[in-house]
mmCIF file of C-alpha atoms in Angstrom:
data_model
loop_
_atom_site.group_PDB
_atom_site.id
_atom_site.type_symbol
_atom_site.label_atom_id
_atom_site.label_comp_id
_atom_site.label_asym_id
_atom_site.label_seq_id
_atom_site.Cartn_x
_atom_site.Cartn_y
_atom_site.Cartn_z
ATOM 1 C CA GLN Z 1 12.501 5.926 17.996
ATOM 2 C CA VAL Z 2 12.768 2.217 17.202
ATOM 3 C CA GLN Z 3 14.875 1.856 14.067
ATOM 4 C CA LEU Z 4 16.743 -0.772 12.056
ATOM 5 C CA VAL Z 5 19.197 0.200 9.408
ATOM 6 C CA GLU Z 6 20.683 -2.423 7.054
ATOM 7 C CA SER Z 7 23.885 -1.931 5.035
ATOM 8 C CA GLY Z 8 26.359 -3.992 3.042
ATOM 9 C CA GLY Z 9 24.316 -4.820 -0.019
ATOM 10 C CA GLU Z 10 26.057 -4.552 -3.348
ATOM 11 C CA LEU Z 11 26.827 -6.267 -6.715
ATOM 12 C CA VAL Z 12 28.717 -9.462 -6.318
ATOM 13 C CA LYS Z 13 29.757 -12.228 -8.695
ATOM 14 C CA PRO Z 14 28.334 -15.726 -8.442
ATOM 15 C CA GLY Z 15 30.303 -17.784 -5.967
ATOM 16 C CA GLY Z 16 31.316 -14.675 -4.037
ATOM 17 C CA SER Z 17 30.685 -13.565 -0.459
ATOM 18 C CA LEU Z 18 29.039 -10.676 1.228
ATOM 19 C CA ARG Z 19 28.343 -9.622 4.853
ATOM 20 C CA LEU Z 20 25.237 -7.680 5.663
ATOM 21 C CA SER Z 21 24.878 -5.581 8.784
ATOM 22 C CA CYS Z 22 21.825 -4.220 10.645
ATOM 23 C CA ALA Z 23 22.178 -1.514 13.232
ATOM 24 C CA ALA Z 24 19.483 -1.318 15.806
ATOM 25 C CA SER Z 25 18.466 1.631 17.977
ATOM 26 C CA GLY Z 26 15.643 2.820 20.174
ATOM 27 C CA PHE Z 27 15.130 -0.432 21.989
ATOM 28 C CA THR Z 28 16.998 -2.986 24.134
ATOM 29 C CA PHE Z 29 18.497 -5.072 21.348
ATOM 30 C CA SER Z 30 19.573 -7.905 23.629
ATOM 31 C CA ASP Z 31 15.975 -8.577 24.629
ATOM 32 C CA TYR Z 32 14.807 -9.577 21.206
ATOM 33 C CA TYR Z 33 15.065 -12.420 18.714
ATOM 34 C CA MET Z 34 16.053 -11.012 15.276
ATOM 35 C CA SER Z 35 15.370 -12.250 11.711
ATOM 36 C CA TRP Z 36 16.541 -11.724 8.169
ATOM 37 C CA MET Z 37 13.958 -11.849 5.431
ATOM 38 C CA ARG Z 38 14.441 -11.272 1.697
ATOM 39 C CA GLN Z 39 12.371 -10.378 -1.395
ATOM 40 C CA ALA Z 40 13.564 -11.078 -4.917
ATOM 41 C CA PRO Z 41 12.651 -8.557 -7.604
ATOM 42 C CA GLY Z 42 8.911 -8.726 -8.281
ATOM 43 C CA LYS Z 43 8.493 -11.714 -5.976
ATOM 44 C CA GLY Z 44 7.100 -12.416 -2.544
ATOM 45 C CA LEU Z 45 8.701 -12.405 0.821
ATOM 46 C CA GLU Z 46 10.988 -15.241 2.021
ATOM 47 C CA TRP Z 47 12.097 -15.944 5.530
ATOM 48 C CA VAL Z 48 15.838 -16.457 5.639
ATOM 49 C CA SER Z 49 17.014 -17.007 9.219
ATOM 50 C CA TYR Z 50 16.467 -16.066 12.878
ATOM 51 C CA ILE Z 51 18.646 -15.849 15.961
ATOM 52 C CA SER Z 52 17.641 -15.804 19.630
ATOM 53 C CA ASN Z 53 18.375 -12.797 21.803
ATOM 54 C CA ASN Z 54 21.522 -14.540 23.343
ATOM 55 C CA GLY Z 55 22.664 -15.991 19.996
ATOM 56 C CA HIS Z 56 22.309 -19.581 21.183
ATOM 57 C CA THR Z 57 19.310 -20.586 18.997
ATOM 58 C CA ILE Z 58 19.602 -20.221 15.214
ATOM 59 C CA TYR Z 59 17.558 -21.542 12.359
ATOM 60 C CA TYR Z 60 17.835 -21.155 8.517
ATOM 61 C CA GLY Z 61 15.582 -21.611 5.579
ATOM 62 C CA ASP Z 62 16.401 -24.532 3.297
ATOM 63 C CA SER Z 63 17.502 -22.327 0.413
ATOM 64 C CA VAL Z 64 20.379 -20.731 2.416
ATOM 65 C CA LYS Z 65 21.287 -23.447 4.916
ATOM 66 C CA GLY Z 66 25.089 -24.248 4.718
ATOM 67 C CA ARG Z 67 25.798 -21.032 2.834
ATOM 68 C CA PHE Z 68 24.566 -18.224 5.133
ATOM 69 C CA THR Z 69 25.484 -17.496 8.756
ATOM 70 C CA ILE Z 70 23.482 -15.229 11.061
ATOM 71 C CA SER Z 71 25.179 -13.683 14.084
ATOM 72 C CA ARG Z 72 24.775 -10.773 16.442
ATOM 73 C CA ASP Z 73 26.812 -8.514 18.664
ATOM 74 C CA ASN Z 74 24.596 -7.312 21.562
ATOM 75 C CA ALA Z 75 27.311 -4.921 22.724
ATOM 76 C CA LYS Z 76 27.169 -3.135 19.376
ATOM 77 C CA ASN Z 77 23.373 -3.487 18.920
ATOM 78 C CA SER Z 78 24.078 -5.135 15.596
ATOM 79 C CA LEU Z 79 22.804 -8.071 13.596
ATOM 80 C CA TYR Z 80 24.788 -9.692 10.739
ATOM 81 C CA LEU Z 81 24.319 -12.075 7.794
ATOM 82 C CA GLN Z 82 27.437 -13.628 6.277
ATOM 83 C CA MET Z 83 26.504 -14.898 2.811
ATOM 84 C CA ASN Z 84 28.903 -17.336 1.032
ATOM 85 C CA ASN Z 85 28.758 -19.136 -2.279
ATOM 86 C CA LEU Z 86 26.221 -16.617 -3.614
ATOM 87 C CA ARG Z 87 23.967 -17.596 -6.512
ATOM 88 C CA ALA Z 88 21.913 -15.563 -8.914
ATOM 89 C CA GLU Z 89 18.706 -16.627 -7.043
ATOM 90 C CA ASP Z 90 20.062 -14.882 -3.906
ATOM 91 C CA THR Z 91 19.497 -11.563 -5.642
ATOM 92 C CA ALA Z 92 16.977 -9.704 -3.494
ATOM 93 C CA VAL Z 93 16.298 -6.884 -1.053
ATOM 94 C CA TYR Z 94 17.401 -8.158 2.410
ATOM 95 C CA TYR Z 95 15.483 -6.892 5.397
ATOM 96 C CA CYS Z 96 16.341 -7.278 9.002
ATOM 97 C CA ALA Z 97 13.404 -7.474 11.340
ATOM 98 C CA ARG Z 98 12.793 -7.492 15.071
ATOM 99 C CA ASP Z 99 10.796 -10.414 16.591
ATOM 100 C CA GLY Z 100 8.655 -8.822 19.229
ATOM 101 C CA GLY Z 101 5.527 -10.973 19.613
ATOM 102 C CA ALA Z 102 5.841 -11.955 15.988
ATOM 103 C CA PRO Z 103 8.712 -11.918 13.448
ATOM 104 C CA GLY Z 104 8.795 -8.509 11.858
ATOM 105 C CA ASP Z 105 7.087 -6.221 14.314
ATOM 106 C CA VAL Z 106 9.742 -3.775 13.157
ATOM 107 C CA TRP Z 107 11.508 -3.822 9.798
ATOM 108 C CA GLY Z 108 14.452 -2.041 8.319
ATOM 109 C CA GLN Z 109 14.308 -0.299 4.943
ATOM 110 C CA GLY Z 110 16.272 -3.080 3.306
ATOM 111 C CA THR Z 111 19.548 -3.434 1.479
ATOM 112 C CA THR Z 112 19.859 -4.713 -2.098
ATOM 113 C CA VAL Z 113 22.091 -7.681 -3.034
ATOM 114 C CA THR Z 114 22.642 -8.358 -6.682
ATOM 115 C CA VAL Z 115 24.449 -11.537 -7.724
ATOM 116 C CA SER Z 116 25.511 -11.330 -11.352
ATOM 117 C CA SER Z 117 28.615 -11.804 -13.527
ATOM 118 C CA GLN G 1 9.196 -25.879 2.959
ATOM 119 C CA SER G 2 6.422 -24.848 0.425
ATOM 120 C CA ALA G 3 4.946 -21.341 0.646
ATOM 121 C CA LEU G 4 1.534 -20.949 2.125
ATOM 122 C CA THR G 5 -1.165 -20.558 -0.552
ATOM 123 C CA GLN G 6 -2.949 -17.201 -0.972
ATOM 124 C CA PRO G 7 -5.154 -15.891 -3.766
ATOM 125 C CA ALA G 8 -3.233 -13.799 -6.210
ATOM 126 C CA SER G 9 -5.633 -10.853 -6.068
ATOM 127 C CA VAL G 10 -8.708 -9.713 -4.170
ATOM 128 C CA SER G 11 -10.716 -6.551 -4.897
ATOM 129 C CA GLY G 12 -13.486 -4.578 -3.309
ATOM 130 C CA SER G 13 -15.251 -1.238 -3.403
ATOM 131 C CA PRO G 14 -14.709 1.333 -0.706
ATOM 132 C CA GLY G 15 -16.630 0.543 2.376
ATOM 133 C CA GLN G 16 -16.954 -3.179 1.614
ATOM 134 C CA SER G 17 -15.329 -6.032 3.422
ATOM 135 C CA ILE G 18 -12.830 -8.397 1.855
ATOM 136 C CA THR G 19 -11.260 -11.616 3.132
ATOM 137 C CA ILE G 20 -7.882 -13.058 2.174
ATOM 138 C CA SER G 21 -7.258 -16.722 2.768
ATOM 139 C CA CYS G 22 -3.925 -18.371 3.642
ATOM 140 C CA THR G 23 -3.824 -22.196 3.389
ATOM 141 C CA GLY G 24 -1.054 -24.261 4.878
ATOM 142 C CA THR G 25 -0.717 -27.714 6.323
ATOM 143 C CA SER G 26 -0.841 -29.548 9.617
ATOM 144 C CA SER G 27 2.909 -28.817 9.929
ATOM 145 C CA ASP G 28 2.380 -25.052 10.135
ATOM 146 C CA VAL G 29 -1.016 -23.163 10.109
ATOM 147 C CA GLY G 30 -2.990 -26.110 11.335
ATOM 148 C CA THR G 31 -0.890 -26.710 14.479
ATOM 149 C CA TYR G 32 0.470 -23.346 15.544
ATOM 150 C CA ASN G 33 -1.344 -20.191 16.488
ATOM 151 C CA TYR G 34 1.621 -18.196 15.263
ATOM 152 C CA VAL G 35 0.136 -16.797 12.049
ATOM 153 C CA SER G 36 0.986 -13.252 11.139
ATOM 154 C CA TRP G 37 -0.189 -10.880 8.353
ATOM 155 C CA TYR G 38 1.831 -8.133 6.700
ATOM 156 C CA GLN G 39 0.949 -5.277 4.448
ATOM 157 C CA GLN G 40 3.403 -3.973 1.939
ATOM 158 C CA HIS G 41 3.123 -0.881 -0.288
ATOM 159 C CA PRO G 42 5.219 -0.618 -3.425
ATOM 160 C CA GLY G 43 8.875 0.106 -2.696
ATOM 161 C CA LYS G 44 8.273 -0.012 1.051
ATOM 162 C CA ALA G 45 9.160 -2.489 3.830
ATOM 163 C CA PRO G 46 6.373 -4.794 5.043
ATOM 164 C CA LYS G 47 4.286 -3.759 8.050
ATOM 165 C CA LEU G 48 2.927 -6.193 10.677
ATOM 166 C CA MET G 49 -0.860 -6.007 10.715
ATOM 167 C CA ILE G 50 -1.857 -9.132 12.732
ATOM 168 C CA TYR G 51 0.092 -11.622 14.894
ATOM 169 C CA ASP G 52 -0.764 -14.840 16.716
ATOM 170 C CA VAL G 53 -3.812 -15.285 14.405
ATOM 171 C CA THR G 54 -5.998 -12.529 15.887
ATOM 172 C CA ASN G 55 -3.884 -9.925 17.657
ATOM 173 C CA ARG G 56 -3.343 -6.367 16.309
ATOM 174 C CA PRO G 57 -0.164 -4.449 17.085
ATOM 175 C CA SER G 58 -0.662 -1.027 18.625
ATOM 176 C CA GLY G 59 -1.578 1.480 15.949
ATOM 177 C CA VAL G 60 -3.139 -0.955 13.507
ATOM 178 C CA SER G 61 -6.751 -0.074 12.594
ATOM 179 C CA ASN G 62 -9.444 -2.309 14.088
ATOM 180 C CA ARG G 63 -10.772 -2.700 10.502
ATOM 181 C CA PHE G 64 -8.187 -5.442 10.229
ATOM 182 C CA SER G 65 -8.999 -8.765 11.841
ATOM 183 C CA GLY G 66 -7.615 -12.278 11.747
ATOM 184 C CA SER G 67 -8.995 -15.800 12.252
ATOM 185 C CA LYS G 68 -8.126 -19.440 11.658
ATOM 186 C CA SER G 69 -9.916 -22.692 10.904
ATOM 187 C CA GLY G 70 -8.015 -25.889 10.472
ATOM 188 C CA ASN G 71 -5.179 -25.390 8.013
ATOM 189 C CA THR G 72 -6.494 -22.031 6.719
ATOM 190 C CA ALA G 73 -5.984 -18.596 8.232
ATOM 191 C CA SER G 74 -7.880 -15.511 7.063
ATOM 192 C CA LEU G 75 -7.449 -11.746 7.134
ATOM 193 C CA THR G 76 -10.562 -9.625 6.914
ATOM 194 C CA ILE G 77 -10.448 -5.962 6.025
ATOM 195 C CA SER G 78 -13.737 -4.243 6.781
ATOM 196 C CA GLY G 79 -14.757 -0.726 5.640
ATOM 197 C CA LEU G 80 -12.234 -0.977 2.778
ATOM 198 C CA GLN G 81 -10.355 2.306 2.129
ATOM 199 C CA ALA G 82 -8.071 3.401 -0.771
ATOM 200 C CA GLU G 83 -5.084 3.268 1.607
ATOM 201 C CA ASP G 84 -5.587 -0.463 2.070
ATOM 202 C CA GLU G 85 -4.408 -1.136 -1.464
ATOM 203 C CA GLY G 86 -1.177 -3.113 -1.576
ATOM 204 C CA ASP G 87 0.288 -6.559 -1.160
ATOM 205 C CA TYR G 88 -0.576 -8.727 1.809
ATOM 206 C CA TYR G 89 1.418 -11.754 3.086
ATOM 207 C CA CYS G 90 0.640 -14.284 5.736
ATOM 208 C CA SER G 91 3.323 -16.108 7.666
ATOM 209 C CA SER G 92 3.336 -19.111 9.977
ATOM 210 C CA TYR G 93 5.684 -20.790 12.383
ATOM 211 C CA THR G 94 6.410 -24.454 11.321
ATOM 212 C CA SER G 95 7.187 -27.787 12.888
ATOM 213 C CA ARG G 96 10.839 -27.336 11.753
ATOM 214 C CA ASN G 97 11.257 -24.298 13.991
ATOM 215 C CA THR G 98 11.283 -22.065 10.907
ATOM 216 C CA TYR G 99 8.817 -19.606 9.351
ATOM 217 C CA VAL G 100 7.110 -19.704 6.020
ATOM 218 C CA PHE G 101 5.444 -16.839 4.114
ATOM 219 C CA GLY G 102 2.403 -17.033 1.895
ATOM 220 C CA THR G 103 2.468 -16.440 -1.856
ATOM 221 C CA GLY G 104 1.068 -12.938 -1.422
ATOM 222 C CA THR G 105 -2.250 -11.224 -2.370
ATOM 223 C CA THR G 106 -2.607 -7.931 -4.176
ATOM 224 C CA VAL G 107 -5.628 -5.998 -2.891
ATOM 225 C CA THR G 108 -7.241 -3.523 -5.186
ATOM 226 C CA VAL G 109 -9.795 -0.898 -4.136
ATOM 227 C CA LEU G 110 -12.162 -0.406 -7.045
#
Protein backbone atom coordinates (compact mmCIF):
# COMPACT_ATOMS: atom_id res chain seq x y z
CA GLN A 1 0.00 0.00 0.00
CA VAL A 2 0.98 3.63 -0.37
CA GLN A 3 3.22 4.55 2.55
CA LEU A 4 5.56 7.29 3.72
CA VAL A 5 7.87 6.70 6.69
CA GLU A 6 9.88 9.56 8.18
CA SER A 7 13.00 9.15 10.30
CA GLY A 8 15.85 11.19 11.71
CA GLY A 9 14.09 13.31 14.29
CA GLU A 10 15.88 13.75 17.62
CA LEU A 11 16.95 16.20 20.30
CA VAL A 12 19.48 18.73 19.01
CA LYS A 13 21.06 21.86 20.47
CA PRO A 14 20.32 25.35 19.11
CA GLY A 15 22.57 26.07 16.17
CA GLY A 16 22.92 22.39 15.38
CA SER A 17 22.02 20.43 12.25
CA LEU A 18 19.81 17.46 11.47
CA ARG A 19 18.84 15.51 8.35
CA LEU A 20 15.37 14.04 8.07
CA SER A 21 14.55 11.22 5.68
CA CYS A 22 11.28 9.98 4.22
CA ALA A 23 11.04 6.54 2.62
CA ALA A 24 8.26 6.13 0.08
CA SER A 25 6.67 2.88 -1.06
CA GLY A 26 3.60 1.63 -2.90
CA PHE A 27 3.65 4.24 -5.67
CA THR A 28 5.93 5.58 -8.40
CA PHE A 29 7.87 8.10 -6.33
CA SER A 30 9.43 9.82 -9.34
CA ASP A 31 5.99 10.84 -10.64
CA TYR A 32 5.10 13.06 -7.68
CA TYR A 33 5.97 16.40 -6.16
CA MET A 34 6.74 15.99 -2.45
CA SER A 35 6.44 18.32 0.53
CA TRP A 36 7.57 18.72 4.11
CA MET A 37 5.13 20.15 6.62
CA ARG A 38 5.54 20.64 10.37
CA GLN A 39 3.46 21.14 13.49
CA ALA A 40 4.84 22.69 16.66
CA PRO A 41 3.53 21.28 19.96
CA GLY A 42 -0.08 22.37 20.44
CA LYS A 43 0.02 24.53 17.33
CA GLY A 44 -1.30 24.43 13.77
CA LEU A 45 0.19 23.07 10.59
CA GLU A 46 2.95 24.93 8.76
CA TRP A 47 4.05 24.28 5.20
CA VAL A 48 7.87 24.04 5.03
CA SER A 49 8.97 23.19 1.50
CA TYR A 50 8.19 21.32 -1.69
CA ILE A 51 10.22 19.78 -4.49
CA SER A 52 9.14 18.83 -7.99
CA ASN A 53 9.22 15.24 -9.18
CA ASN A 54 12.55 15.77 -11.01
CA GLY A 55 14.03 17.94 -8.25
CA HIS A 56 14.40 20.99 -10.46
CA THR A 57 11.73 23.15 -8.78
CA ILE A 58 12.02 23.90 -5.07
CA TYR A 59 10.32 26.41 -2.78
CA TYR A 60 10.60 27.17 0.94
CA GLY A 61 8.54 28.92 3.56
CA ASP A 62 9.97 32.19 4.86
CA SER A 63 10.72 30.79 8.32
CA VAL A 64 13.17 28.17 6.98
CA LYS A 65 14.56 29.77 3.82
CA GLY A 66 18.36 29.82 3.85
CA ARG A 67 18.58 27.26 6.67
CA PHE A 68 16.75 24.18 5.33
CA THR A 69 17.40 22.27 2.11
CA ILE A 70 14.98 19.81 0.54
CA SER A 71 16.24 17.10 -1.79
CA ARG A 72 15.23 13.73 -3.18
CA ASP A 73 16.76 10.55 -4.57
CA ASN A 74 14.30 8.97 -6.99
CA ALA A 75 16.48 5.87 -7.33
CA LYS A 76 16.09 5.29 -3.59
CA ASN A 77 12.44 6.46 -3.37
CA SER A 78 13.51 8.89 -0.69
CA LEU A 79 12.92 12.51 0.30
CA TYR A 80 15.23 14.47 2.57
CA LEU A 81 15.27 17.66 4.62
CA GLN A 82 18.64 19.02 5.70
CA MET A 83 18.10 21.43 8.60
CA ASN A 84 20.94 23.76 9.65
CA ASN A 85 21.25 26.48 12.27
CA LEU A 86 18.29 25.05 14.15
CA ARG A 87 16.32 27.26 16.52
CA ALA A 88 13.97 26.52 19.42
CA GLU A 89 11.04 27.53 17.19
CA ASP A 90 11.90 24.69 14.79
CA THR A 91 10.76 22.22 17.46
CA ALA A 92 7.90 20.30 15.83
CA VAL A 93 6.63 17.07 14.37
CA TYR A 94 7.83 17.00 10.77
CA TYR A 95 5.66 15.27 8.19
CA CYS A 96 6.55 14.31 4.67
CA ALA A 97 3.62 14.36 2.27
CA ARG A 98 2.90 13.41 -1.31
CA ASP A 99 1.47 16.01 -3.68
CA GLY A 100 -1.02 14.14 -5.80
CA GLY A 101 -3.67 16.56 -6.95
CA ALA A 102 -3.07 18.56 -3.78
CA PRO A 103 -0.26 18.76 -1.25
CA GLY A 104 -0.77 16.06 1.32
CA ASP A 105 -2.93 13.47 -0.39
CA VAL A 106 -0.75 11.02 1.52
CA TRP A 107 1.08 11.80 4.79
CA GLY A 108 3.67 9.99 6.83
CA GLN A 109 3.28 9.42 10.57
CA GLY A 110 5.76 12.20 11.38
CA THR A 111 9.12 12.44 13.13
CA THR A 112 9.77 14.65 16.16
CA VAL A 113 12.50 17.28 16.18
CA THR A 114 13.30 18.97 19.50
CA VAL A 115 15.69 21.91 19.60
CA SER A 116 16.82 22.60 23.14
CA SER A 117 19.97 23.12 25.15
CA GLN B 1 3.11 34.90 4.55
CA SER B 2 0.35 35.20 7.14
CA ALA B 3 -1.79 32.19 7.98
CA LEU B 4 -5.29 32.02 6.56
CA THR B 5 -7.95 32.94 9.11
CA GLN B 6 -10.30 30.28 10.48
CA PRO B 7 -12.66 30.36 13.47
CA ALA B 8 -11.06 28.74 16.51
CA SER B 9 -14.01 26.45 17.13
CA VAL B 10 -17.29 25.33 15.62
CA SER B 11 -19.82 22.98 17.19
CA GLY B 12 -23.01 21.24 16.22
CA SER B 13 -25.35 18.46 17.22
CA PRO B 14 -25.38 15.07 15.50
CA GLY B 15 -27.19 15.27 12.18
CA GLN B 16 -26.77 19.02 11.83
CA SER B 17 -24.67 20.85 9.27
CA ILE B 18 -21.77 23.12 10.11
CA THR B 19 -19.60 25.37 7.98
CA ILE B 20 -15.99 26.38 8.59
CA SER B 21 -14.69 29.51 6.90
CA CYS B 22 -11.15 30.17 5.68
CA THR B 23 -10.31 33.76 4.82
CA GLY B 24 -7.25 34.73 2.85
CA THR B 25 -6.31 37.45 0.42
CA SER B 26 -6.17 38.15 -3.30
CA SER B 27 -2.65 36.66 -3.22
CA ASP B 28 -3.89 33.22 -2.28
CA VAL B 29 -7.52 32.08 -1.82
CA GLY B 30 -8.93 34.89 -3.94
CA THR B 31 -6.86 34.08 -7.02
CA TYR B 32 -6.16 30.36 -6.98
CA ASN B 33 -8.58 27.44 -7.00
CA TYR B 34 -6.01 25.42 -5.10
CA VAL B 35 -7.69 25.37 -1.70
CA SER B 36 -7.51 22.15 0.30
CA TRP B 37 -9.02 21.03 3.60
CA TYR B 38 -7.49 18.59 6.09
CA GLN B 39 -8.92 16.75 9.07
CA GLN B 40 -6.66 15.87 12.01
CA HIS B 41 -7.48 13.71 14.99
CA PRO B 42 -5.38 14.00 18.16
CA GLY B 43 -1.94 12.43 17.79
CA LYS B 44 -2.55 11.52 14.15
CA ALA B 45 -1.33 12.81 10.81
CA PRO B 46 -3.68 15.08 8.87
CA LYS B 47 -5.98 13.61 6.23
CA LEU B 48 -6.91 15.34 2.98
CA MET B 49 -10.68 15.89 2.80
CA ILE B 50 -11.13 18.39 -0.06
CA TYR B 51 -8.79 19.64 -2.79
CA ASP B 52 -9.06 22.23 -5.55
CA VAL B 53 -11.87 23.95 -3.60
CA THR B 54 -14.59 21.38 -4.27
CA ASN B 55 -13.07 17.98 -5.05
CA ARG B 56 -13.22 15.01 -2.68
CA PRO B 57 -10.49 12.36 -2.73
CA SER B 58 -11.62 8.80 -3.17
CA GLY B 59 -12.93 7.39 0.11
CA VAL B 60 -13.95 10.71 1.67
CA SER B 61 -17.61 10.89 2.64
CA ASN B 62 -19.89 13.02 0.45
CA ARG B 63 -21.03 14.69 3.69
CA PHE B 64 -17.97 16.90 3.21
CA SER B 65 -18.17 19.65 0.62
CA GLY B 66 -16.15 22.74 -0.25
CA SER B 67 -16.83 26.09 -1.87
CA LYS B 68 -15.25 29.49 -2.40
CA SER B 69 -16.42 33.07 -2.77
CA GLY B 70 -13.91 35.85 -3.23
CA ASN B 71 -11.15 35.59 -0.64
CA THR B 72 -13.06 33.13 1.56
CA ALA B 73 -13.27 29.36 1.18
CA SER B 74 -15.65 27.19 3.18
CA LEU B 75 -15.93 23.58 4.27
CA THR B 76 -19.40 22.24 5.05
CA ILE B 77 -19.99 19.05 6.98
CA SER B 78 -23.54 17.81 6.68
CA GLY B 79 -25.16 15.12 8.80
CA LEU B 80 -22.60 15.73 11.55
CA GLN B 81 -21.32 12.54 13.22
CA ALA B 82 -19.26 11.91 16.34
CA GLU B 83 -16.33 10.76 14.20
CA ASP B 84 -16.17 14.21 12.59
CA GLU B 85 -14.77 15.70 15.80
CA GLY B 86 -11.24 16.96 15.39
CA ASP B 87 -9.19 19.80 14.02
CA TYR B 88 -9.66 21.10 10.49
CA TYR B 89 -7.17 23.13 8.49
CA CYS B 90 -7.50 24.86 5.16
CA SER B 91 -4.58 25.47 2.82
CA SER B 92 -4.06 27.56 -0.29
CA TYR B 93 -1.48 27.97 -3.01
CA THR B 94 -0.05 31.51 -3.08
CA SER B 95 1.31 33.99 -5.59
CA ARG B 96 4.81 33.28 -4.24
CA ASN B 97 4.59 29.65 -5.42
CA THR B 98 4.30 28.51 -1.81
CA TYR B 99 1.46 27.16 0.31
CA VAL B 100 -0.10 28.60 3.43
CA PHE B 101 -2.24 26.85 6.03
CA GLY B 102 -5.14 28.23 7.99
CA THR B 103 -5.08 28.80 11.74
CA GLY B 104 -7.16 25.69 12.35
CA THR B 105 -10.68 25.01 13.65
CA THR B 106 -11.70 22.56 16.35
CA VAL B 107 -14.99 20.87 15.57
CA THR B 108 -17.01 19.60 18.51
CA VAL B 109 -20.03 17.35 18.20
CA LEU B 110 -22.37 18.18 21.07
